[in-house]
Short mmCIF file of C-alpha atoms and ligand atoms in Angstrom, two decimals:
data_model
loop_
_atom_site.label_atom_id
_atom_site.label_comp_id
_atom_site.label_asym_id
_atom_site.label_seq_id
_atom_site.Cartn_x
_atom_site.Cartn_y
_atom_site.Cartn_z
CA UNK A 265 -15.12 -11.75 -10.71
CA UNK A 266 -15.42 -8.02 -10.26
CA UNK A 267 -14.44 -5.95 -13.23
CA UNK A 268 -13.76 -2.88 -11.13
CA UNK A 269 -11.18 -2.27 -8.46
CA UNK A 270 -10.85 0.83 -6.31
CA UNK A 271 -7.86 1.11 -3.97
CA UNK A 272 -6.82 3.93 -1.64
CA UNK A 273 -3.97 4.93 0.62
CA UNK A 274 -4.70 7.11 3.57
CA UNK A 275 -4.18 10.75 2.71
CA UNK A 276 -0.88 11.73 4.26
CA UNK A 277 -0.67 14.49 6.76
CA UNK A 278 1.33 17.48 5.57
CA UNK A 279 3.69 18.09 8.41
CA UNK A 280 6.49 15.74 7.44
CA UNK A 281 8.36 14.34 4.46
CA UNK A 282 7.39 10.96 3.02
CA UNK A 283 9.05 8.15 5.02
CA UNK A 284 9.25 4.36 5.11
CA UNK A 285 5.72 3.95 6.48
CA UNK A 286 4.06 6.11 3.80
CA UNK A 287 6.21 4.40 1.18
CA UNK A 288 5.13 0.89 2.15
CA UNK A 289 1.42 1.71 2.10
CA UNK A 290 1.73 3.56 -1.23
CA UNK A 291 3.83 0.83 -2.89
CA UNK A 292 1.41 -1.81 -1.75
CA UNK A 293 -1.64 0.09 -3.12
CA UNK A 294 0.23 0.68 -6.37
CA UNK A 295 1.04 -3.03 -6.62
CA UNK A 296 -2.56 -4.05 -5.95
CA UNK A 297 -3.82 -1.52 -8.51
CA UNK A 298 -1.38 -2.88 -11.07
CA UNK A 299 -2.29 -6.45 -10.29
CA UNK A 300 -6.00 -5.87 -10.75
CA UNK A 301 -5.35 -4.02 -13.97
CA UNK A 302 -3.25 -6.99 -15.15
CA UNK A 303 -6.24 -9.18 -14.27
CA UNK A 304 -8.34 -7.21 -16.72
CA UNK A 305 -10.18 -5.07 -14.19
CA UNK A 306 -10.69 -1.36 -14.47
CA UNK A 307 -8.63 -0.09 -11.57
CA UNK A 308 -8.69 3.28 -9.83
CA UNK A 309 -5.94 4.24 -7.34
CA UNK A 310 -6.42 7.28 -5.07
CA UNK A 311 -3.77 8.83 -2.83
CA UNK A 312 -3.32 12.37 -1.58
CA UNK A 313 -2.74 14.74 1.35
CA UNK A 314 -4.58 15.65 4.50
CA UNK A 315 -4.06 19.35 5.00
CA UNK A 316 -6.24 20.74 7.73
CA UNK A 317 -5.85 20.77 11.51
CA UNK A 318 -3.73 22.19 14.28
CA UNK A 319 -0.41 20.57 13.42
CA UNK A 320 -0.29 22.42 10.10
CA UNK A 321 -0.77 25.64 11.97
CA UNK A 322 2.07 24.68 14.32
CA UNK A 323 4.42 24.12 11.40
CA UNK A 324 3.23 27.33 9.71
CA UNK A 325 3.95 29.29 12.90
CA UNK A 326 7.43 27.76 13.19
CA UNK A 327 8.24 28.68 9.59
CA UNK A 328 6.44 32.02 9.54
CA UNK A 329 4.39 30.84 6.62
CA UNK A 330 0.65 30.55 5.95
CA UNK A 331 -0.92 27.15 6.50
CA UNK A 332 -1.70 27.05 2.77
CA UNK A 333 2.03 27.46 2.00
CA UNK A 334 2.90 24.61 4.34
CA UNK A 335 0.16 22.45 2.84
CA UNK A 336 1.32 23.28 -0.73
CA UNK A 337 4.93 22.45 0.13
CA UNK A 338 4.24 19.04 1.59
CA UNK A 339 1.47 18.05 -0.86
CA UNK A 340 3.93 18.80 -3.69
CA UNK A 341 6.64 16.88 -1.91
CA UNK A 342 4.46 13.83 -1.64
CA UNK A 343 3.24 14.03 -5.22
CA UNK A 344 6.69 14.58 -6.66
CA UNK A 345 8.12 11.75 -4.58
CA UNK A 346 5.52 9.29 -5.82
CA UNK A 347 6.06 10.52 -9.36
CA UNK A 348 9.81 10.10 -9.05
CA UNK A 349 9.55 6.49 -7.88
CA UNK A 350 6.97 5.47 -10.47
CA UNK A 351 3.83 5.23 -8.37
CA UNK A 352 0.93 5.13 -10.84
CA UNK A 353 -1.94 6.80 -8.97
CA UNK A 354 -5.06 7.98 -10.80
CA UNK A 355 -5.73 10.99 -8.62
CA UNK A 356 -3.76 12.84 -5.98
CA UNK A 357 -6.49 14.39 -3.85
CA UNK A 358 -5.91 17.30 -1.45
CA UNK A 359 -8.38 18.13 1.33
CA UNK A 360 -8.00 21.78 0.27
CA UNK A 361 -9.32 20.90 -3.25
CA UNK A 362 -12.48 22.83 -4.05
CA UNK A 363 -14.53 19.70 -4.95
CA UNK A 364 -13.54 18.03 -1.63
CA UNK A 365 -14.55 21.06 0.46
CA UNK A 366 -17.90 21.10 -1.35
CA UNK A 367 -18.49 17.34 -0.80
CA UNK A 368 -17.55 17.58 2.91
CA UNK A 369 -20.00 20.45 3.38
CA UNK A 370 -22.85 18.71 1.61
CA UNK A 371 -22.27 15.50 3.56
CA UNK A 372 -22.18 17.43 6.85
CA UNK A 373 -25.40 19.25 6.00
CA UNK A 374 -27.17 15.97 5.08
CA UNK A 375 -26.02 14.17 8.20
CA UNK A 376 -26.95 17.18 10.33
CA UNK A 377 -30.39 17.41 8.71
CA UNK A 378 -30.91 13.67 9.38
CA UNK A 379 -30.33 14.37 13.11
CA UNK A 380 -27.02 12.58 13.53
CA UNK A 381 -25.10 15.65 14.68
CA UNK A 382 -25.71 17.42 18.03
CA UNK A 383 -24.24 20.48 19.78
CA UNK A 384 -22.82 19.66 23.23
CA UNK A 385 -20.40 20.83 25.86
CA UNK A 386 -17.48 18.56 26.55
CA UNK A 387 -14.61 18.62 28.99
CA UNK A 388 -11.61 16.41 28.89
CA UNK A 389 -7.90 15.89 28.33
CA UNK A 390 -6.91 16.87 24.79
CA UNK A 391 -3.73 15.86 22.94
CA UNK A 392 -2.71 18.33 20.18
CA UNK A 393 -0.69 15.59 18.50
CA UNK A 394 -3.66 13.24 18.29
CA UNK A 395 -6.10 16.13 17.68
CA UNK A 396 -8.61 14.58 20.01
CA UNK A 397 -9.65 14.20 23.58
CA UNK A 398 -7.89 11.22 25.18
CA UNK A 399 -9.30 8.35 27.17
CA UNK A 400 -7.50 6.66 30.09
CA UNK A 401 -6.26 4.02 27.69
CA UNK A 402 -4.38 6.67 25.73
CA UNK A 403 -2.45 7.87 28.74
CA UNK A 404 0.63 6.61 30.48
CA UNK A 405 1.99 8.56 33.50
CA UNK A 406 -0.24 11.37 32.44
CA UNK A 407 1.31 11.52 28.94
CA UNK A 408 -0.24 10.62 25.60
CA UNK A 409 1.26 7.25 24.72
CA UNK A 410 1.58 8.15 21.01
CA UNK A 411 3.12 11.57 21.51
CA UNK A 412 4.73 11.37 24.91
CA UNK A 413 3.40 14.77 25.73
CA UNK A 414 1.01 15.98 28.44
CA UNK A 415 -2.55 16.59 27.24
CA UNK A 416 -4.28 19.92 28.00
CA UNK A 417 -7.51 20.12 29.98
CA UNK A 418 -10.14 21.61 27.74
CA UNK A 419 -13.84 22.42 27.92
CA UNK A 420 -15.52 23.23 24.73
CA UNK A 421 -18.89 23.41 23.08
CA UNK A 422 -18.74 21.43 19.88
CA UNK A 423 -20.68 19.50 17.38
CA UNK A 424 -20.73 15.72 17.88
CA UNK A 425 -21.53 12.96 15.47
CA UNK A 426 -23.77 10.45 17.29
CA UNK A 427 -21.94 7.46 15.97
CA UNK A 428 -22.80 5.25 18.98
CA UNK A 429 -26.24 4.80 17.39
CA UNK A 430 -24.61 2.77 14.68
CA UNK A 431 -22.50 0.48 16.94
CA UNK A 432 -24.90 -2.44 17.19
CA UNK A 433 -25.34 -2.38 13.43
CA UNK A 434 -21.54 -2.19 12.93
CA UNK A 435 -20.88 -5.08 15.30
CA UNK A 436 -23.36 -7.21 13.40
CA UNK A 437 -21.88 -6.09 10.09
CA UNK A 438 -18.36 -7.06 11.16
CA UNK A 439 -19.63 -10.45 12.41
CA UNK A 440 -21.49 -11.05 9.16
CA UNK A 441 -18.51 -9.98 6.99
CA UNK A 442 -15.54 -11.75 8.49
CA UNK A 443 -13.11 -10.53 5.82
CA UNK A 444 -14.25 -6.86 5.92
CA UNK A 445 -11.31 -6.09 8.26
CA UNK A 446 -8.20 -8.15 7.53
CA UNK A 447 -6.01 -9.74 8.63
CA UNK A 448 -8.23 -11.28 11.30
CA UNK A 449 -6.23 -10.02 14.31
CA UNK A 450 -7.49 -6.46 13.52
CA UNK A 451 -11.08 -7.55 13.29
CA UNK A 452 -10.88 -8.87 16.81
CA UNK A 453 -9.18 -5.65 17.92
CA UNK A 454 -11.94 -3.61 16.39
CA UNK A 455 -14.63 -5.63 18.04
CA UNK A 456 -13.10 -4.97 21.45
CA UNK A 457 -12.57 -1.26 20.60
CA UNK A 458 -16.25 -1.11 19.68
CA UNK A 459 -17.25 -2.46 23.15
CA UNK A 460 -14.99 0.15 24.77
CA UNK A 461 -16.37 2.98 22.67
CA UNK A 462 -19.92 1.93 23.42
CA UNK A 463 -19.14 2.28 27.08
CA UNK A 464 -18.06 5.89 26.39
CA UNK A 465 -21.31 6.68 24.53
CA UNK A 466 -19.87 6.81 21.02
CA UNK A 467 -19.96 10.56 20.42
CA UNK A 468 -17.40 11.77 17.91
CA UNK A 469 -16.41 15.43 18.09
CA UNK A 470 -16.44 16.77 14.53
CA UNK A 471 -15.82 20.49 15.01
CA UNK A 472 -13.48 23.13 16.36
CA UNK A 473 -14.45 26.66 17.18
CA UNK A 474 -12.90 29.11 14.72
CA UNK A 475 -11.65 31.22 17.60
CA UNK A 476 -9.11 28.46 18.19
CA UNK A 477 -8.71 26.86 14.79
CA UNK A 478 -9.63 28.57 11.58
CA UNK A 479 -7.70 26.30 9.21
CA UNK A 480 -10.40 23.91 8.11
CA UNK A 481 -13.66 23.47 6.22
CA UNK A 482 -16.40 25.66 7.66
CA UNK A 483 -19.49 23.80 8.97
CA UNK A 484 -22.38 24.57 6.60
CA UNK A 485 -24.74 24.96 9.54
CA UNK A 486 -22.56 27.08 11.85
CA UNK A 487 -20.10 29.59 10.50
CA UNK A 488 -18.33 29.84 13.87
CA UNK A 489 -16.94 26.32 13.53
CA UNK A 490 -14.71 24.37 11.22
CA UNK A 491 -14.88 20.63 10.57
CA UNK A 492 -12.77 18.31 12.74
CA UNK A 493 -10.01 16.71 10.74
CA UNK A 494 -11.12 13.05 10.71
CA UNK A 495 -14.56 13.78 9.35
CA UNK A 496 -12.94 15.97 6.66
CA UNK A 497 -10.19 13.47 5.88
CA UNK A 498 -12.12 10.24 5.52
CA UNK A 499 -14.59 11.74 3.04
CA UNK A 500 -11.70 12.08 0.59
CA UNK A 501 -12.38 8.47 -0.36
CA UNK A 502 -15.77 9.57 -1.73
CA UNK A 503 -14.70 12.86 -3.31
CA UNK A 504 -11.87 11.12 -5.14
CA UNK A 505 -14.27 9.08 -7.22
CA UNK A 506 -16.87 11.72 -7.90
CA UNK A 507 -19.36 11.45 -5.05
CA UNK A 508 -22.29 11.94 -5.20
CA UNK A 509 -23.17 11.91 -8.90
CA UNK A 510 -20.00 11.01 -10.78
CA UNK A 511 -20.55 8.44 -13.60
CA UNK A 512 -18.57 5.61 -12.00
CA UNK A 513 -19.13 6.47 -8.34
CA UNK A 514 -21.59 3.72 -7.47
CA UNK A 515 -19.60 0.96 -9.22
CA UNK A 516 -16.23 2.16 -7.80
CA UNK A 517 -17.56 2.49 -4.24
CA UNK A 518 -18.93 -1.05 -4.31
CA UNK A 519 -15.38 -2.21 -5.05
CA UNK A 520 -13.61 0.05 -2.55
CA UNK A 521 -10.57 -1.24 -0.65
CA UNK A 522 -8.57 0.83 1.81
CA UNK A 523 -4.99 0.15 2.77
CA UNK A 524 -4.10 1.61 6.18
CA UNK A 525 -1.50 1.25 8.90
CA UNK A 526 -2.67 -0.05 12.22
CA UNK A 527 -2.24 3.37 13.87
CA UNK A 528 -5.36 4.59 12.07
CA UNK A 529 -7.39 1.44 12.54
CA UNK A 530 -10.08 2.98 14.77
CA UNK A 531 -11.05 5.89 12.52
CA UNK A 532 -11.20 3.54 9.51
CA UNK A 533 -12.86 0.62 11.15
CA UNK A 534 -15.29 2.47 13.46
CA UNK A 535 -15.74 6.16 12.63
CA UNK A 536 -15.86 5.64 8.92
CA UNK A 537 -18.44 2.84 8.60
CA UNK A 538 -20.67 4.75 11.07
CA UNK A 539 -20.32 7.92 8.95
CA UNK A 540 -21.07 6.00 5.80
CA UNK A 541 -24.11 4.46 7.43
CA UNK A 542 -25.40 7.97 8.33
CA UNK A 543 -24.74 9.09 4.75
CA UNK A 544 -26.60 6.04 3.42
CA UNK A 545 -23.58 4.25 1.90
CA UNK A 546 -22.21 0.74 2.51
CA UNK A 547 -18.82 0.19 4.12
CA UNK A 548 -15.84 -0.33 1.84
CA UNK A 549 -15.41 -3.90 0.62
CA UNK A 550 -12.22 -4.43 2.60
CA UNK A 551 -10.14 -2.61 5.14
CA UNK A 552 -6.57 -3.94 4.71
CA UNK A 553 -4.49 -3.20 7.79
CA UNK A 554 -0.71 -3.41 7.94
CA UNK A 555 1.68 -3.33 10.89
CA UNK A 556 4.44 -0.88 11.66
CA UNK A 557 7.84 -0.69 10.11
CA UNK A 558 10.53 -0.24 12.70
CA UNK A 559 13.99 0.83 11.61
CA UNK A 560 16.98 -1.05 12.95
CA UNK A 561 14.71 -2.21 15.87
CA UNK A 562 13.39 1.27 16.77
CA UNK A 563 10.14 3.11 16.09
CA UNK A 564 10.28 5.54 13.16
CA UNK A 565 10.54 9.03 14.50
CA UNK A 566 11.58 12.50 13.43
CA UNK A 567 13.76 12.89 16.51
CA UNK A 568 15.67 9.68 15.84
CA UNK A 569 16.23 10.74 12.24
CA UNK A 570 15.41 7.26 10.98
CA UNK A 571 12.60 8.14 8.65
CA UNK A 572 14.10 6.36 5.57
CA UNK A 573 13.47 8.55 2.55
CA UNK A 574 12.16 6.75 -0.53
CA UNK A 575 14.22 9.02 -2.73
CA UNK A 576 17.38 8.22 -0.84
CA UNK A 577 16.63 4.48 -1.18
CA UNK A 578 16.08 4.99 -4.87
CA UNK A 579 19.41 6.77 -5.15
CA UNK A 580 21.32 4.09 -3.22
CA UNK A 581 19.69 0.79 -4.19
CA UNK A 582 17.28 1.54 -7.05
CA UNK A 583 13.61 1.90 -6.24
CA UNK A 584 12.63 -1.44 -7.74
CA UNK A 585 14.92 -3.30 -5.37
CA UNK A 586 13.62 -1.30 -2.40
CA UNK A 587 10.04 -1.88 -3.47
CA UNK A 588 10.65 -5.58 -3.73
CA UNK A 589 12.14 -5.71 -0.28
CA UNK A 590 9.17 -3.86 1.27
CA UNK A 591 6.62 -6.10 -0.32
CA UNK A 592 8.54 -9.32 0.28
CA UNK A 593 9.86 -8.72 3.84
CA UNK A 594 6.74 -7.45 5.58
CA UNK A 595 4.28 -10.17 6.38
CA UNK A 596 1.07 -8.25 5.74
CA UNK A 597 -0.56 -7.21 9.03
CA UNK A 598 2.46 -7.87 11.22
CA UNK A 599 5.19 -5.44 12.30
CA UNK A 600 8.43 -5.61 10.39
CA UNK A 601 11.96 -4.38 11.01
CA UNK A 602 13.85 -2.53 8.31
CA UNK A 603 17.62 -2.90 8.43
CA UNK A 604 19.96 -1.94 5.62
CA UNK A 605 21.67 -5.39 5.98
CA UNK A 606 18.38 -7.29 5.52
CA UNK A 607 17.64 -5.11 2.50
CA UNK A 608 21.02 -5.94 0.95
CA UNK A 609 20.73 -9.64 1.75
CA UNK A 610 17.24 -9.77 0.19
CA UNK A 611 18.39 -7.97 -2.96
CA UNK A 612 21.37 -10.25 -3.32
CA UNK A 613 19.56 -13.50 -2.63
CA UNK A 614 16.33 -12.98 -4.61
CA UNK A 615 17.06 -10.40 -7.23
CA UNK A 616 20.76 -10.81 -8.05
CA UNK A 617 21.42 -14.50 -7.43
CA UNK A 618 18.04 -15.95 -8.26
CA UNK A 619 16.08 -13.86 -10.81
CA UNK A 620 19.01 -11.90 -12.26
CA UNK A 621 21.12 -15.00 -12.56
CA UNK A 622 18.39 -16.98 -14.34
CA UNK A 623 17.99 -14.18 -16.86
CA UNK A 624 21.67 -13.87 -17.63
CA UNK A 625 22.42 -17.58 -17.70
CA UNK A 626 19.41 -18.39 -19.86
CA UNK A 627 19.99 -15.57 -22.37
CA UNK A 628 23.72 -16.21 -22.46
CA UNK A 629 23.06 -19.80 -23.52
CA UNK A 630 20.35 -18.80 -25.99
CA UNK A 631 23.04 -16.63 -27.65
CA UNK A 632 25.68 -19.44 -27.60
CA UNK A 633 23.55 -22.43 -28.49
CA UNK A 634 20.51 -21.02 -30.31
CA UNK A 635 21.84 -18.05 -32.25
CA UNK A 636 20.23 -15.42 -30.01
CA UNK A 637 16.62 -16.26 -30.62
CA UNK A 638 13.96 -18.30 -28.77
CA UNK A 639 14.47 -21.85 -30.08
CA UNK A 640 11.80 -24.31 -31.32
CA UNK A 641 11.31 -26.87 -28.55
CA UNK A 642 10.89 -30.65 -28.85
CA UNK A 643 8.12 -32.44 -26.93
CA UNK A 644 8.28 -31.71 -23.16
CA UNK A 645 9.82 -34.43 -20.92
CA UNK A 646 9.12 -34.97 -17.24
CA UNK A 647 11.32 -32.12 -16.08
CA UNK A 648 9.69 -29.71 -18.51
CA UNK A 649 6.25 -30.90 -17.38
CA UNK A 650 7.23 -30.00 -13.77
CA UNK A 651 8.08 -26.46 -14.84
CA UNK A 652 4.83 -26.14 -16.79
CA UNK A 653 2.87 -27.31 -13.77
CA UNK A 654 4.68 -24.88 -11.50
CA UNK A 655 3.96 -22.02 -13.91
CA UNK A 656 0.24 -22.95 -14.04
CA UNK A 657 0.13 -23.26 -10.28
CA UNK A 658 1.66 -19.87 -9.51
CA UNK A 659 -0.89 -18.01 -11.63
CA UNK A 660 -3.69 -19.30 -9.43
CA UNK A 661 -1.73 -18.88 -6.21
CA UNK A 662 -0.77 -15.29 -6.97
CA UNK A 663 -4.38 -14.45 -7.73
CA UNK A 664 -5.57 -15.93 -4.49
CA UNK A 665 -2.86 -14.21 -2.42
CA UNK A 666 -3.32 -10.82 -4.10
CA UNK A 667 -7.07 -10.86 -3.54
CA UNK A 668 -6.38 -11.60 0.10
CA UNK A 669 -3.70 -8.85 0.27
CA UNK A 670 -0.81 -11.10 1.04
CA UNK A 671 1.81 -9.72 -1.34
CA UNK A 672 4.67 -11.44 0.44
CA UNK A 673 3.08 -14.83 -0.32
CA UNK A 674 2.35 -13.90 -3.89
CA UNK A 675 6.06 -13.08 -4.33
CA UNK A 676 7.09 -16.30 -2.68
CA UNK A 677 4.93 -18.12 -5.16
CA UNK A 678 6.42 -16.35 -8.20
CA UNK A 679 9.92 -16.99 -6.94
CA UNK A 680 9.12 -20.68 -6.56
CA UNK A 681 8.98 -20.71 -10.38
CA UNK A 682 12.22 -18.76 -10.68
CA UNK A 683 13.82 -21.16 -8.26
CA UNK A 684 12.49 -24.26 -9.97
CA UNK A 685 13.71 -22.96 -13.33
CA UNK A 686 17.26 -22.36 -11.98
CA UNK A 687 17.28 -25.94 -10.57
CA UNK A 688 15.86 -27.28 -13.85
CA UNK A 689 18.72 -25.65 -15.79
CA UNK A 690 21.19 -27.33 -13.43
CA UNK A 691 19.64 -30.72 -14.05
CA UNK A 692 19.39 -30.40 -17.83
CA UNK A 693 22.96 -29.09 -18.13
CA UNK A 694 22.55 -27.71 -21.64
CA UNK A 695 26.16 -26.51 -21.63
CA UNK A 696 27.22 -30.24 -21.50
CA UNK A 697 24.46 -31.66 -23.67
CA UNK A 698 25.28 -29.18 -26.42
CA UNK A 699 28.62 -30.93 -26.92
CA UNK A 700 27.04 -34.40 -27.20
CA UNK A 701 25.91 -35.82 -30.52
CA UNK A 702 22.15 -35.54 -30.99
CA UNK A 703 21.88 -33.22 -28.02
CA UNK A 704 20.54 -30.39 -30.12
CA UNK A 705 16.85 -30.93 -29.54
CA UNK A 706 17.29 -31.31 -25.79
CA UNK A 707 19.22 -28.01 -25.66
CA UNK A 708 16.51 -26.28 -27.71
CA UNK A 709 13.77 -27.61 -25.43
CA UNK A 710 15.68 -26.61 -22.28
CA UNK A 711 16.32 -23.04 -23.49
CA UNK A 712 12.75 -22.65 -24.77
CA UNK A 713 11.51 -23.78 -21.33
CA UNK A 714 13.75 -21.25 -19.56
CA UNK A 715 12.64 -18.42 -21.85
CA UNK A 716 8.93 -19.21 -21.35
CA UNK A 717 9.37 -19.53 -17.58
CA UNK A 718 11.05 -16.12 -17.67
CA UNK A 719 8.22 -14.62 -19.71
CA UNK A 720 5.57 -15.92 -17.28
CA UNK A 721 7.65 -14.85 -14.26
CA UNK A 722 7.97 -11.35 -15.81
CA UNK A 723 4.26 -11.06 -16.49
CA UNK A 724 3.44 -12.16 -12.92
CA UNK A 725 6.13 -9.90 -11.42
CA UNK A 726 5.00 -6.82 -13.37
CA UNK A 727 2.76 -5.43 -10.60
CA UNK A 728 5.61 -5.76 -8.09
CA UNK A 729 8.61 -4.84 -10.23
CA UNK A 730 7.14 -2.99 -13.22
CA UNK A 731 10.47 -1.77 -14.71
CA UNK A 732 12.30 -5.03 -14.21
CA UNK A 733 9.49 -7.08 -15.66
CA UNK A 734 9.36 -4.89 -18.77
CA UNK A 735 13.20 -5.17 -19.12
CA UNK A 736 13.07 -8.98 -18.90
CA UNK A 737 10.38 -9.05 -21.60
CA UNK A 738 12.49 -6.80 -23.86
CA UNK A 739 15.44 -9.18 -23.38
CA UNK A 740 13.42 -12.26 -24.38
CA UNK A 741 12.19 -10.47 -27.45
CA UNK A 742 8.69 -9.54 -26.18
CA UNK A 743 8.67 -5.76 -25.80
CA UNK A 744 5.13 -4.48 -25.39
CA UNK A 745 4.06 -7.85 -23.94
CA UNK A 746 2.48 -6.05 -20.97
CA UNK A 747 0.53 -3.51 -23.06
CA UNK A 748 -2.41 -5.84 -23.64
CA UNK A 749 -1.52 -8.44 -21.02
CA UNK A 750 -4.50 -10.00 -19.25
CA UNK A 751 -4.43 -12.71 -16.67
CA UNK A 752 -4.74 -15.64 -16.72
CA UNK A 753 -4.33 -15.81 -20.50
CA UNK A 754 -1.07 -13.89 -20.71
CA UNK A 755 0.59 -16.24 -18.25
CA UNK A 756 -0.52 -19.39 -19.98
CA UNK A 757 2.27 -21.73 -21.01
CA UNK A 758 3.18 -21.53 -24.69
CA UNK A 759 2.76 -17.77 -25.19
CA UNK A 760 6.38 -17.10 -26.10
CA UNK A 761 7.20 -16.53 -29.79
CA UNK A 762 9.68 -19.00 -31.24
CA UNK A 763 12.30 -17.07 -33.17
CA UNK A 764 11.97 -13.83 -31.09
CA UNK A 765 15.38 -12.13 -30.84
CA UNK A 766 16.88 -12.16 -27.37
CA UNK A 767 19.44 -9.88 -25.77
CA UNK A 768 21.55 -10.84 -22.74
CA UNK A 769 22.21 -7.29 -21.48
CA UNK A 770 23.86 -6.18 -18.28
CA UNK A 771 23.12 -7.86 -14.90
CA UNK A 772 19.66 -6.76 -13.79
CA UNK A 773 20.64 -6.44 -10.15
CA UNK A 774 24.36 -6.30 -9.45
CA UNK A 775 25.32 -7.88 -6.11
CA UNK A 776 25.75 -5.31 -3.34
CA UNK A 777 28.54 -5.59 -0.81
CA UNK A 778 27.40 -5.41 2.84
CA UNK A 779 28.85 -2.28 4.38
CA UNK A 780 30.76 -3.43 7.44
CA UNK A 781 30.52 -0.54 9.78
CA UNK A 782 32.17 -0.24 13.24
CA UNK A 783 28.67 -0.90 14.61
CA UNK A 784 28.24 -4.30 12.92
CA UNK A 785 31.84 -5.44 13.66
CA UNK A 786 31.21 -5.41 17.39
ZN1 ZN B 33 -1.28 12.13 21.26
#
């Protein structure tokens, strides 16, 4: 098993506030980083902001600011948002950072010297929103399908990366590494995109003349041009871990995993591996691709005002609950639909009724029947053995699902233990048995079993619900449990300390009433 884990989000473009889409990607990367750290790996989590290109100039013009002021504002907004909701990144990289500009220039020079970049004239239909020339496939009724705006006809001399030379290698690589792009549907999509791109020659424009765009990294071999945004942006994944000569660079790059939304599949699955090949580096270990979040059945868009701010969600529902919903409700790779009702139903069902209820019932009874400390159990009976087996099973299941980037299934697995423990409590009925003569040992065994199931659930939930997990561990008398926790050992049955002082506390997740609006009454 690898002892190093390197996870990235895309760097977010600095022309809008963080919304639901950014939040999902970032929460997922954070959860994966925390999981691998829990598994004893040295984990590095990179996020950041993409700050060059024409759209920043557009915003700057609107606001009568400099592009640097716009970039600073949004970069700070992203960073402060992630800080406020407890995202534990290791570096927040900005494409305006001095080290990044230096790395981009040295990579460009090396790729140019190796003969992979050529100067050519090009004419075509250019979408300012996409920052690229469009193909027929990108157009519908003469409008860019992504931006619903008419492209401009442009002729330009520019520098082109000859990525088509790498296409047969890339096709073979993808065939030989079936889990490089996952889930599988996106691998198939990339293979057909590759065929289409091959037909077009596979030249990637990597420059803009300064006469038109001067907000970017200057090409080291032509001071009249700046670097095109994708070439600049993707290299952040190298800069962020100290390319070329940082101490851990080689080990971290060998363990690299990107999390991206499907809208940026092509640059990550085609441009990037070809660039890396020209640089002399291997592709990342995995490209993990998620679907879109729609909101109340509609695409997220500024004009609809349905961006869903992570800070607003934190304010209204608590960020842990929101985080749980995102990870649990999106089936990784597939589009998902955010609705406030589904969020509330999910919080109530899983967090309030299931997990929260198990914590309060168990610790309430530990107080009533065991003096408020984890009791000494008798030998396990059949029902206890079932719980122990479930606990052992989920540790393996969660590991498998997390390494395959299926967080929703990992959560399902953990909640199967929570569920089973609630049912177990119903069957053992300690509140009745406590009144029976000689029932004492059975009650102690039952409550011990519940506390230990809670401890293991909390350890396994900690990457998903870090604050909640820590709180559960405090309440069962194991503060600091996560400090040195390592899987699978920390989740092995029997780790709970008999005699540890427990504390019932307030409900972890109070039930939330559905807001019945005029809309939903109809
Ligand atoms: Zn467009």
